[in-house]
């Protein structure tokens, strides 16, 4: 790394009051060479790395406390249940839900949205009704609604985005009507970084009589999320993008809605009593948690929430905004580079194309330089279609990234040019 | 960068930048789409068969350097060949790229040998074989071929 790069990083730390170097030390995976060069991990939007705190909490749990939850009177089961439920409490505080009963463990964002579509959706959506989403949704906030439309005869309506990758609020308002039963909206776009005004959207949707499902997969790692302030009816996120293990996530739902909804999967845990004549479902949140859950994952998620809570949130946000701003300037020096998605106040990602060079080639050459970026359509093919590109390369940031990483990316893109011409 | 040069050989870069036989073929008797959803490579293959002989072949679409070069070099290699020759060449190439399968070792890769370097990049093998999978679907499906996909 050049000297000036190192100094910039130091400047940045004093500027933001956030010590990214010490943060890096918490993430052992970052300390390695790839193709003989120090790893630069710029793919946190796909999945973030895990701090030692989380890794250790999971392994401590398996070493000391593991047993099934809610099933036994013995000590291990009691300890496992306690840790598992304590983590739920942390998620409840993290999202500021009104009640802990509104916090349902799921596998991730995808499962959360499918749960809502299959339970709330099937019970409340019928022929002629409409489901309104945006053009910037991840496939996981498109396909479950298409399936619901197939089952019910409802219609999927899509609000367009503008050339910067921002939701066209006028068109959104026009597409909302008394026929709209559900609005599905991404809080932060994974392909573009756009932050949607979810509170305003919720208010508009509620005025039209629709419920709102927010896809918070990319918001949870970057923003302070307050579901009561947003006012939404459902909010989903995945642990693995927010420094927690894979296979665990949260669905928040407003209590009245969850109470009225039919259960989802049937089995153990979600029942109070079973006979062959009738079954009484368990109370919230267990009604939606059939089967043995991802206990270690939940404990890891609780630990990740604690870990994030250690930082001054304003300093962290400044650090992440600085990365986006510095990235804009640095990438502007690369000939032929176009940033896809330039929304006001975007967070976490720079998606881009290079004239005449396919994203997949960029990805391979950068990897050879030790730099991990995501290339492809980012599970948002309609977004690619909107911008008329088959794919983009995407550099996305986590709390451990620094200006140095962006300098390395720019150097790497120089190599791409050199090789591909 | 030296090892990357094994992947991005001059011939590949050349064909990636200026693909040959990159056009629609009005007289096509067989056509198919090929799609590599992982990275967004999309090609459309046109094939004109005279009996079992490839009298003309072309493609269009958009893809990475490897998939574009692969389609381009494939069209060059197959003009005038029989379907049987084409499939034998595909098997030989596939074996070279993946180390899997049994094929006729006497089949010469010729110019296609430039793809040998792809072997070291398992994630890119799909790019190098997309055009060939599409070809097979076109041959089998005529004008209503099922799209080839690498997923
Ligand atoms: C915006 C957005 N929504 C939903 C998802 C799906 O998350 P998961 O795969 O963890 O269910 C992702 C992750 O790729 C995402 O970025």
Coordinates of C-alpha atoms and ligand atoms in Angstrom, one line a residue:
Chain A
X1 CA 0.0 0.0 0.0
X2 CA 1.2 3.5 -0.8
X3 CA 2.2 5.7 2.1
X4 CA -0.4 8.3 1.2
X5 CA -3.0 5.6 1.4
X6 CA -2.0 4.7 5.0
X7 CA -2.0 8.4 6.0
X8 CA -5.4 8.9 4.5
X9 CA -6.7 6.0 6.6
X10 CA -5.3 7.6 9.7
X11 CA -6.8 11.0 8.8
X12 CA -10.0 9.4 8.3
X13 CA -10.0 7.8 11.7
X14 CA -9.4 11.1 13.4
X15 CA -12.0 12.7 11.1
X16 CA -14.8 10.2 11.9
X17 CA -13.7 9.3 15.4
X18 CA -14.0 5.6 14.4
X19 CA -11.0 3.3 14.6
X20 CA -11.5 1.0 11.7
X21 CA -8.1 -0.7 12.3
X22 CA -9.0 -1.9 15.7
X23 CA -12.4 -3.1 14.2
X24 CA -10.5 -5.1 11.6
X25 CA -8.7 -7.0 14.3
X26 CA -12.0 -8.3 15.5
X27 CA -12.6 -10.1 12.2
X28 CA -10.0 -12.9 11.9
X29 CA -11.0 -13.8 8.3
X30 CA -9.8 -10.5 7.1
X31 CA -6.3 -11.3 8.1
X32 CA -5.3 -13.5 5.1
X33 CA -3.8 -13.4 1.7
X34 CA -5.7 -14.2 -1.5
X35 CA -3.6 -15.0 -4.5
X36 CA -0.6 -13.7 -2.6
X37 CA -2.2 -10.3 -1.8
X38 CA -3.8 -9.1 1.4
X39 CA -7.6 -9.7 1.2
X40 CA -9.8 -6.7 0.5
X41 CA -13.3 -7.8 1.3
X42 CA -15.8 -5.6 -0.5
X43 CA -18.8 -8.0 -0.6
X44 CA -20.5 -7.4 2.7
X45 CA -23.9 -6.8 1.1
X46 CA -23.9 -10.4 0.0
X47 CA -22.8 -11.5 3.4
X48 CA -20.8 -9.8 6.1
X49 CA -17.9 -11.3 7.9
X50 CA -18.2 -12.3 11.6
X51 CA -16.4 -10.8 14.6
X52 CA -14.7 -13.0 17.1
X53 CA -17.4 -12.1 19.6
X54 CA -19.9 -13.9 17.5
X55 CA -17.7 -16.8 16.5
X56 CA -16.8 -17.3 20.2
X57 CA -20.4 -17.0 21.4
X58 CA -21.5 -19.8 19.0
X59 CA -18.6 -22.1 19.9
X60 CA -19.0 -21.4 23.7
X61 CA -22.7 -22.3 23.4
X62 CA -21.9 -25.6 21.7
X63 CA -19.0 -26.3 24.2
X64 CA -21.0 -25.6 27.3
X65 CA -24.8 -25.2 27.0
X66 CA -26.3 -27.0 24.0
X67 CA -29.6 -28.8 24.3
X68 CA -33.0 -28.3 22.7
X69 CA -35.0 -25.3 23.8
X70 CA -38.3 -25.2 25.6
X71 CA -38.3 -29.0 26.0
X72 CA -36.7 -30.1 29.2
X73 CA -36.3 -29.4 32.9
X74 CA -32.7 -30.2 32.9
X75 CA -30.0 -27.6 33.3
X76 CA -28.6 -27.6 29.7
X77 CA -32.1 -27.2 28.2
X78 CA -32.7 -24.4 30.7
X79 CA -29.5 -22.6 29.8
X80 CA -30.0 -23.0 26.0
X81 CA -33.6 -21.7 26.3
X82 CA -32.4 -18.8 28.4
X83 CA -29.7 -17.8 25.9
X84 CA -32.0 -18.3 23.0
X85 CA -34.8 -16.1 24.5
X86 CA -32.3 -13.5 25.7
X87 CA -31.2 -13.1 22.1
X88 CA -34.8 -12.6 21.1
X89 CA -34.9 -9.8 23.6
X90 CA -31.9 -8.2 22.0
X91 CA -33.6 -8.3 18.6
X92 CA -36.7 -6.8 20.2
X93 CA -34.6 -3.9 21.5
X94 CA -32.6 -3.6 18.2
X95 CA -35.8 -3.1 16.2
X96 CA -37.6 -1.3 19.0
X97 CA -40.7 -3.4 18.6
X98 CA -43.5 -2.7 21.1
X99 CA -43.5 -6.3 22.4
X100 CA -41.1 -9.2 22.4
X101 CA -44.0 -11.4 21.1
X102 CA -43.7 -9.6 17.8
X103 CA -40.2 -11.0 17.2
X104 CA -40.2 -14.2 15.2
X105 CA -37.1 -16.2 14.4
X106 CA -36.8 -17.2 10.8
X107 CA -34.0 -18.4 8.5
X108 CA -33.5 -15.0 6.9
X109 CA -35.2 -12.3 4.9
X110 CA -36.4 -14.6 2.2
X111 CA -38.1 -16.9 4.6
X112 CA -39.7 -14.0 6.5
X113 CA -41.3 -12.6 3.3
X114 CA -42.5 -16.0 2.2
X115 CA -44.1 -16.5 5.7
X116 CA -46.0 -13.3 5.4
X117 CA -47.1 -14.0 1.8
X118 CA -48.3 -17.5 2.7
X119 CA -50.1 -16.7 5.9
X120 CA -51.2 -13.1 6.0
X121 CA -51.3 -13.0 2.2
X122 CA -53.4 -16.1 1.7
X123 CA -55.8 -15.1 4.4
X124 CA -56.3 -11.5 3.3
X125 CA -55.7 -11.2 -0.5
X126 CA -58.2 -12.3 -3.1
X127 CA -59.0 -12.0 -6.8
X128 CA -58.9 -8.4 -8.1
X129 CA -56.7 -7.2 -5.2
X130 CA -53.3 -5.7 -5.8
X131 CA -49.8 -6.1 -4.3
X132 CA -47.6 -3.1 -4.9
X133 CA -43.8 -3.4 -4.9
X134 CA -41.0 -1.3 -6.4
X135 CA -38.8 -1.8 -9.4
X136 CA -35.7 -2.0 -7.1
X137 CA -36.8 -5.1 -5.1
X138 CA -34.6 -8.1 -4.5
X139 CA -36.0 -11.3 -6.1
X140 CA -37.0 -12.3 -2.6
X141 CA -39.4 -9.4 -2.4
X142 CA -40.8 -10.2 -5.9
X143 CA -41.2 -13.9 -6.3
X144 CA -43.2 -14.7 -3.1
X145 CA -45.7 -12.0 -4.2
X146 CA -45.9 -13.5 -7.7
X147 CA -46.6 -16.8 -6.1
X148 CA -49.3 -15.3 -4.0
X149 CA -50.9 -13.7 -7.1
X150 CA -50.9 -17.1 -8.8
X151 CA -52.7 -18.6 -5.8
X152 CA -55.2 -15.9 -5.3
X153 CA -55.8 -14.1 -8.7
X154 CA -54.4 -10.9 -7.3
X155 CA -52.3 -8.6 -9.4
X156 CA -48.7 -7.5 -8.9
X157 CA -48.1 -3.8 -9.5
X158 CA -44.7 -2.3 -9.8
X159 CA -43.7 1.3 -9.0
X160 CA -40.8 2.5 -11.2
X161 CA -37.5 4.1 -10.2
X162 CA -35.8 7.1 -11.8
X163 CA -32.4 7.3 -13.5
X164 CA -30.6 7.8 -10.2
X165 CA -32.2 4.6 -8.8
X166 CA -34.7 6.4 -6.5
X167 CA -38.3 5.4 -6.1
X168 CA -40.7 7.6 -8.2
X169 CA -42.9 8.7 -5.4
X170 CA -45.5 10.3 -7.6
X171 CA -45.9 7.1 -9.6
X172 CA -46.0 5.1 -6.4
X173 CA -48.8 7.3 -5.1
X174 CA -50.7 6.9 -8.3
X175 CA -50.4 3.1 -8.2
X176 CA -51.7 2.9 -4.6
X177 CA -55.4 2.4 -4.5
X178 CA -58.2 0.8 -2.5
X179 CA -57.4 -2.4 -4.3
X180 CA -53.8 -2.4 -2.9
X181 CA -53.7 -4.9 0.0
X182 CA -50.0 -5.2 0.5
X183 CA -47.1 -2.9 -0.2
X184 CA -43.7 -4.6 -0.3
X185 CA -40.7 -2.3 -0.2
X186 CA -37.0 -2.6 0.3
X187 CA -35.6 -0.3 3.0
X188 CA -32.1 -0.2 1.4
X189 CA -31.5 -1.5 -2.1
X190 CA -28.8 -4.1 -2.3
X191 CA -28.0 -3.3 -6.0
X192 CA -28.1 0.5 -5.7
X193 CA -27.7 1.5 -2.1
X194 CA -30.9 3.6 -2.3
X195 CA -32.5 4.3 1.1
X196 CA -36.3 4.4 0.7
X197 CA -38.5 6.7 2.8
X198 CA -40.2 3.8 4.4
X199 CA -42.0 5.8 7.1
X200 CA -43.6 8.1 4.4
X201 CA -44.4 5.1 2.2
X202 CA -46.0 3.3 5.2
X203 CA -48.2 6.3 5.9
X204 CA -49.3 6.5 2.3
X205 CA -50.0 2.8 2.2
X206 CA -52.0 2.9 5.5
X207 CA -54.1 5.8 4.2
X208 CA -55.0 3.6 1.3
X209 CA -55.8 0.6 3.6
X210 CA -52.8 -1.6 2.7
X211 CA -50.3 -3.3 5.0
X212 CA -46.6 -2.7 4.6
X213 CA -43.8 -5.3 4.4
X214 CA -40.3 -3.8 4.6
X215 CA -37.3 -5.8 3.4
X216 CA -34.6 -4.7 5.8
X217 CA -31.9 -7.0 4.7
X218 CA -29.5 -4.2 3.8
X219 CA -30.8 -1.7 6.3
X220 CA -30.1 -3.7 9.5
X221 CA -26.3 -3.6 9.1
X222 CA -26.2 0.1 8.3
X223 CA -29.1 2.1 9.7
X224 CA -30.8 2.5 13.1
X225 CA -34.1 0.7 12.6
X226 CA -37.1 1.6 14.6
X227 CA -40.2 -0.3 13.5
X228 CA -42.5 1.8 15.6
X229 CA -41.2 5.0 14.1
X230 CA -41.5 3.5 10.6
X231 CA -44.9 2.3 11.5
X232 CA -44.7 -0.7 9.2
X233 CA -46.7 -3.9 9.7
X234 CA -43.9 -6.3 9.0
X235 CA -40.1 -5.9 8.9
X236 CA -37.6 -8.6 7.8
X237 CA -33.9 -8.9 8.0
X238 CA -31.1 -11.6 7.8
X239 CA -28.5 -12.0 10.5
X240 CA -25.7 -13.0 8.2
X241 CA -25.6 -9.5 6.5
X242 CA -25.4 -7.9 10.0
X243 CA -22.3 -9.7 11.4
X244 CA -24.3 -12.7 12.7
X245 CA -24.3 -16.3 11.4
X246 CA -26.1 -17.6 8.4
X247 CA -29.4 -19.3 8.8
X248 CA -31.0 -16.9 11.3
X249 CA -33.1 -13.8 10.7
X250 CA -36.0 -11.9 12.2
X251 CA -39.5 -11.3 11.1
X252 CA -41.1 -8.5 13.0
X253 CA -44.9 -8.3 12.8
X254 CA -47.5 -6.1 14.5
X255 CA -49.1 -8.1 17.2
X256 CA -52.7 -7.7 16.1
X257 CA -51.8 -8.9 12.7
X258 CA -49.8 -11.9 13.9
X259 CA -52.5 -12.8 16.3
X260 CA -55.1 -12.9 13.5
X261 CA -52.9 -14.7 11.1
X262 CA -53.1 -18.5 10.5
X263 CA -50.0 -20.4 11.5
X264 CA -47.4 -21.2 8.9
X265 CA -45.6 -24.5 9.3
X266 CA -47.1 -27.1 11.6
X267 CA -45.2 -29.3 14.0
X268 CA -43.7 -29.2 17.4
X269 CA -43.1 -26.0 19.3
X270 CA -46.0 -24.2 17.5
X271 CA -48.7 -26.0 19.4
X272 CA -50.1 -25.9 22.9
X273 CA -51.9 -29.2 22.7
X274 CA -52.5 -31.8 20.1
X275 CA -55.1 -34.5 19.8
X276 CA -56.4 -36.2 16.6
X277 CA -59.6 -34.2 16.9
X278 CA -58.1 -30.8 17.4
X279 CA -54.9 -28.9 18.0
X280 CA -54.5 -25.6 19.9
X281 CA -51.8 -23.4 18.5
X282 CA -49.2 -21.9 20.7
X283 CA -49.1 -18.2 21.5
X284 CA -46.9 -15.7 19.8
X285 CA -44.2 -15.8 18.7
X286 CA -44.0 -19.6 18.9
X287 CA -47.1 -20.1 16.7
X288 CA -44.8 -19.3 13.8
X289 CA -41.8 -21.3 15.0
X290 CA -42.4 -24.9 14.2
X291 CA -39.6 -27.4 14.9
X292 CA -36.2 -27.1 16.5
X293 CA -34.9 -23.7 15.7
X294 CA -31.4 -22.5 14.9
X295 CA -30.4 -22.0 18.5
X296 CA -26.7 -21.3 18.0
X297 CA -27.6 -18.9 15.2
X298 CA -30.0 -17.0 17.4
X299 CA -27.3 -16.7 20.1
X300 CA -24.9 -15.5 17.5
X301 CA -27.4 -12.9 16.3
X302 CA -27.8 -11.6 19.8
X303 CA -24.0 -11.3 20.2
X304 CA -23.8 -9.5 16.8
X305 CA -26.4 -7.0 18.0
X306 CA -24.4 -6.5 21.2
X307 CA -21.2 -6.1 19.1
X308 CA -22.8 -3.4 16.9
X309 CA -24.2 -1.7 20.0
X310 CA -20.7 -1.1 21.3
X311 CA -20.0 1.6 18.7
X312 CA -21.2 5.1 18.7
X313 CA -23.8 4.9 16.0
X314 CA -23.2 8.4 14.7
X315 CA -19.5 7.7 14.4
X316 CA -20.2 4.5 12.6
X317 CA -22.6 6.2 10.2
X318 CA -20.1 8.9 9.5
X319 CA -17.5 6.3 8.8
X320 CA -19.8 4.5 6.3
X321 CA -20.8 7.7 4.6
X322 CA -17.2 8.7 4.3
X323 CA -16.5 5.4 2.5
X324 CA -19.4 6.1 0.0
X325 CA -18.2 9.7 -0.5
X326 CA -14.5 8.7 -0.9
X327 CA -15.6 5.9 -3.2
X328 CA -17.4 8.3 -5.5
X329 CA -14.3 10.5 -5.8
X330 CA -11.9 7.5 -6.2
X331 CA -14.0 5.7 -8.7
X332 CA -14.5 8.9 -10.7
X333 CA -10.7 8.7 -11.6
X334 CA -11.2 5.3 -13.3
X335 CA -11.6 5.9 -17.1
X336 CA -14.8 4.5 -18.5
X337 CA -16.4 3.7 -15.2
X338 CA -20.1 4.4 -14.6
X339 CA -21.7 4.2 -11.2
X340 CA -25.1 2.6 -11.3
X341 CA -27.3 4.0 -8.6
X342 CA -26.5 7.6 -7.4
X343 CA -29.4 8.2 -5.0
X344 CA -29.2 11.0 -2.5
X345 CA -27.8 9.6 0.7
X346 CA -27.3 6.1 -0.5
X347 CA -25.5 3.7 1.8
X348 CA -23.2 0.7 1.7
X349 CA -22.6 0.0 -2.0
X350 CA -21.1 1.3 -5.3
X351 CA -22.4 -0.7 -8.2
X352 CA -20.6 0.1 -11.5
X353 CA -19.8 -0.9 -15.0
X354 CA -16.7 -0.4 -17.0
X355 CA -17.0 0.4 -20.7
X356 CA -16.5 -2.6 -22.9
X357 CA -15.7 -5.0 -20.0
X358 CA -18.1 -7.5 -18.7
X359 CA -18.6 -7.5 -14.9
X360 CA -17.6 -11.2 -14.7
X361 CA -14.2 -10.4 -16.1
X362 CA -13.8 -7.6 -13.7
X363 CA -14.6 -10.0 -10.8
X364 CA -12.0 -12.6 -11.9
X365 CA -9.2 -10.1 -12.4
X366 CA -10.0 -8.3 -9.1
X367 CA -10.0 -11.6 -7.3
X368 CA -6.5 -12.2 -8.7
X369 CA -5.5 -9.0 -6.9
X370 CA -7.0 -10.2 -3.6
X371 CA -10.1 -8.1 -3.9
X372 CA -13.5 -9.6 -3.4
X373 CA -16.4 -7.9 -5.1
X374 CA -19.7 -9.3 -6.3
X375 CA -20.5 -9.4 -10.0
X376 CA -23.8 -10.2 -11.7
X377 CA -27.4 -9.1 -11.4
X378 CA -27.4 -9.1 -7.5
X379 CA -30.7 -10.9 -7.5
X380 CA -32.3 -7.8 -8.8
X381 CA -32.7 -8.5 -12.5
X382 CA -35.4 -5.8 -13.0
X383 CA -32.9 -3.2 -11.7
X384 CA -30.3 -4.4 -14.3
X385 CA -33.1 -4.2 -16.9
X386 CA -33.9 -0.7 -15.9
X387 CA -30.4 0.5 -16.4
X388 CA -29.9 -1.6 -19.6
X389 CA -27.0 -3.6 -18.3
X390 CA -26.6 -7.3 -18.1
X391 CA -24.7 -7.1 -14.9
X392 CA -22.7 -4.8 -12.7
X393 CA -19.7 -5.2 -10.4
X394 CA -20.5 -4.1 -6.8
X395 CA -18.2 -3.0 -4.1
X396 CA -20.1 -3.1 -0.8
X397 CA -18.9 -1.9 2.6
X398 CA -18.9 -3.2 6.1
X399 CA -17.7 -1.6 9.3
X400 CA -14.2 -3.0 8.8
X401 CA -13.6 -1.4 5.4
X402 CA -11.3 1.6 5.1
X403 CA -10.3 4.1 2.5
X404 CA -7.3 1.9 1.9
X405 CA -9.6 -0.8 0.6
X406 CA -11.1 1.6 -1.9
X407 CA -7.6 2.6 -3.0
X408 CA -6.8 -1.0 -3.6
X409 CA -10.0 -1.4 -5.6
X410 CA -9.1 1.5 -7.8
X411 CA -5.6 0.1 -8.4
X412 CA -7.2 -3.3 -9.2
X413 CA -9.4 -1.7 -11.7
X414 CA -6.3 -0.2 -13.3
X415 CA -5.1 -3.8 -13.7
X416 CA -8.4 -4.7 -15.3
X417 CA -8.0 -2.0 -17.9
X418 CA -4.4 -3.0 -18.5
X419 CA -5.3 -6.6 -19.2
X420 CA -8.6 -6.1 -21.0
X421 CA -7.6 -3.0 -22.9
Chain B
X1 CA -0.7 -11.0 -13.5
X2 CA 1.2 -13.8 -15.2
X3 CA -1.2 -16.6 -14.3
X4 CA -4.2 -14.5 -15.4
X5 CA -2.6 -14.3 -18.8
X6 CA -3.2 -18.1 -19.0
X7 CA -6.9 -17.4 -18.7
X8 CA -7.1 -14.3 -20.8
X9 CA -4.9 -15.3 -23.7
X10 CA -4.5 -12.9 -26.6
X11 CA -6.8 -15.0 -28.8
X12 CA -9.5 -14.9 -26.2
X13 CA -9.2 -11.1 -25.7
X14 CA -9.2 -10.6 -29.4
X15 CA -12.3 -12.7 -30.0
X16 CA -13.9 -11.3 -26.9
X17 CA -13.5 -7.7 -28.2
X18 CA -14.3 -8.4 -31.9
X19 CA -16.3 -11.7 -32.1
X20 CA -16.5 -13.4 -35.5
X21 CA -19.8 -14.5 -37.0
X22 CA -21.6 -12.1 -34.6
X23 CA -24.8 -11.5 -36.6
X24 CA -28.3 -12.7 -37.1
X25 CA -28.7 -15.6 -39.6
X26 CA -31.9 -15.2 -41.5
X27 CA -31.6 -18.7 -43.1
X28 CA -31.1 -20.5 -39.8
X29 CA -32.7 -23.9 -39.5
X30 CA -32.0 -24.2 -35.8
X31 CA -31.8 -21.6 -33.0
X32 CA -31.5 -21.5 -29.2
X33 CA -31.0 -19.1 -26.4
X34 CA -28.2 -19.6 -23.8
X35 CA -28.3 -18.0 -20.4
X36 CA -25.8 -17.9 -17.6
X37 CA -27.8 -16.3 -14.9
X38 CA -25.0 -16.2 -12.4
X39 CA -23.1 -13.6 -14.3
X40 CA -25.6 -12.3 -16.9
X41 CA -24.2 -13.9 -20.1
X42 CA -26.9 -14.2 -22.7
X43 CA -26.4 -15.5 -26.2
X44 CA -28.6 -16.4 -29.1
X45 CA -27.2 -19.1 -31.5
X46 CA -28.2 -19.5 -35.1
X47 CA -27.4 -22.6 -37.0
X48 CA -28.0 -23.6 -40.6
X49 CA -27.8 -27.3 -41.2
X50 CA -27.5 -28.9 -44.6
X51 CA -28.3 -32.5 -43.8
X52 CA -26.0 -33.1 -40.9
X53 CA -23.5 -30.5 -42.0
X54 CA -23.1 -27.1 -40.5
X55 CA -23.3 -24.8 -43.5
X56 CA -23.5 -21.6 -41.5
X57 CA -23.4 -20.7 -37.8
X58 CA -23.6 -17.3 -36.0
X59 CA -24.6 -15.8 -32.7
X60 CA -25.4 -12.5 -31.0
X61 CA -26.0 -11.4 -27.4
X62 CA -23.9 -10.0 -24.6
X63 CA -21.4 -11.8 -22.3
X64 CA -18.1 -11.7 -20.7
X65 CA -14.8 -12.1 -22.6
X66 CA -14.6 -15.8 -22.0
X67 CA -18.2 -16.6 -23.1
X68 CA -18.1 -14.3 -26.1
X69 CA -14.7 -15.6 -27.3
X70 CA -15.9 -19.2 -26.8
X71 CA -19.0 -18.6 -28.9
X72 CA -16.9 -16.8 -31.6
X73 CA -14.2 -19.5 -31.7
X74 CA -16.9 -22.2 -31.8
X75 CA -18.6 -20.7 -34.8
X76 CA -15.2 -20.6 -36.6
X77 CA -14.4 -24.1 -35.7
X78 CA -17.7 -25.6 -36.8
X79 CA -18.3 -24.3 -40.2
X80 CA -18.3 -27.2 -42.6
X81 CA -18.2 -29.8 -39.9
X82 CA -20.8 -32.4 -39.2
X83 CA -23.0 -32.6 -36.1
X84 CA -21.0 -35.6 -35.0
X85 CA -17.7 -33.7 -35.3
X86 CA -19.2 -30.8 -33.4
X87 CA -20.3 -33.0 -30.5
X88 CA -17.0 -34.8 -30.4
X89 CA -15.3 -31.5 -30.2
X90 CA -17.6 -30.3 -27.4
X91 CA -16.8 -33.5 -25.4
X92 CA -13.1 -33.0 -25.9
X93 CA -13.4 -29.4 -24.8
X94 CA -15.5 -30.3 -21.8
X95 CA -13.0 -32.9 -20.7
X96 CA -10.2 -30.4 -21.1
X97 CA -11.9 -27.8 -18.9
X98 CA -13.3 -30.1 -16.2
X99 CA -11.0 -33.1 -16.3
X100 CA -14.2 -35.2 -16.4
X101 CA -15.7 -37.5 -18.9
X102 CA -14.4 -39.8 -21.5
X103 CA -13.7 -38.7 -25.0
X104 CA -12.0 -39.4 -28.1
X105 CA -8.4 -38.3 -27.4
X106 CA -7.7 -38.2 -31.1
X107 CA -10.0 -35.2 -31.6
X108 CA -7.8 -32.1 -32.1
X109 CA -8.8 -29.0 -30.1
X110 CA -7.0 -26.8 -32.5
X111 CA -7.6 -23.1 -31.7
X112 CA -9.9 -24.1 -28.9
X113 CA -6.8 -25.1 -26.9
X114 CA -6.6 -21.4 -25.8
X115 CA -9.3 -22.3 -23.3
X116 CA -7.1 -24.8 -21.4
X117 CA -6.3 -22.0 -18.9
X118 CA -9.9 -21.9 -17.8
X119 CA -9.4 -25.1 -16.0
X120 CA -7.7 -23.3 -13.2
X121 CA -10.8 -21.1 -12.8
X122 CA -13.7 -23.5 -12.0
X123 CA -16.1 -20.6 -11.7
X124 CA -15.5 -19.6 -15.3
X125 CA -15.9 -23.1 -16.9
X126 CA -19.6 -22.3 -17.4
X127 CA -18.7 -19.2 -19.4
X128 CA -16.5 -21.2 -21.7
X129 CA -19.1 -23.9 -22.3
X130 CA -22.3 -21.8 -22.5
X131 CA -22.2 -21.5 -26.3
X132 CA -21.6 -25.3 -26.7
X133 CA -24.6 -26.2 -24.4
X134 CA -26.6 -23.8 -26.5
X135 CA -25.5 -25.5 -29.7
X136 CA -26.5 -28.8 -28.4
X137 CA -30.0 -27.5 -27.5
X138 CA -30.3 -25.9 -30.9
X139 CA -29.4 -29.2 -32.6
X140 CA -31.9 -31.1 -30.5
X141 CA -34.7 -28.6 -30.6
X142 CA -34.7 -27.1 -34.1
X143 CA -36.5 -23.8 -34.1
X144 CA -38.2 -24.4 -30.7
X145 CA -35.1 -25.3 -28.7
X146 CA -35.3 -25.1 -24.9
X147 CA -33.0 -22.4 -23.7
X148 CA -29.6 -23.6 -22.4
X149 CA -28.8 -22.5 -18.9
X150 CA -25.8 -23.1 -16.8
X151 CA -27.6 -23.1 -13.5
Ligands
LIG1 C1 -32.3 -6.3 -0.2 C2 -32.3 -7.8 0.0 N1 -33.4 -8.5 0.3 C3 -33.4 -9.8 0.6 C4 -32.3 -10.5 0.6 C5 -32.4 -12.0 0.8 O1 -31.7 -12.3 2.0 P1 -31.5 -13.8 2.4 O2 -30.8 -14.5 1.3 O3 -30.6 -13.7 3.6 O4 -32.8 -14.4 2.7 C6 -31.1 -9.9 0.3 C7 -29.8 -10.6 0.3 O5 -29.3 -11.0 -0.7 C8 -31.1 -8.5 0.0 O6 -29.9 -7.9 -0.2

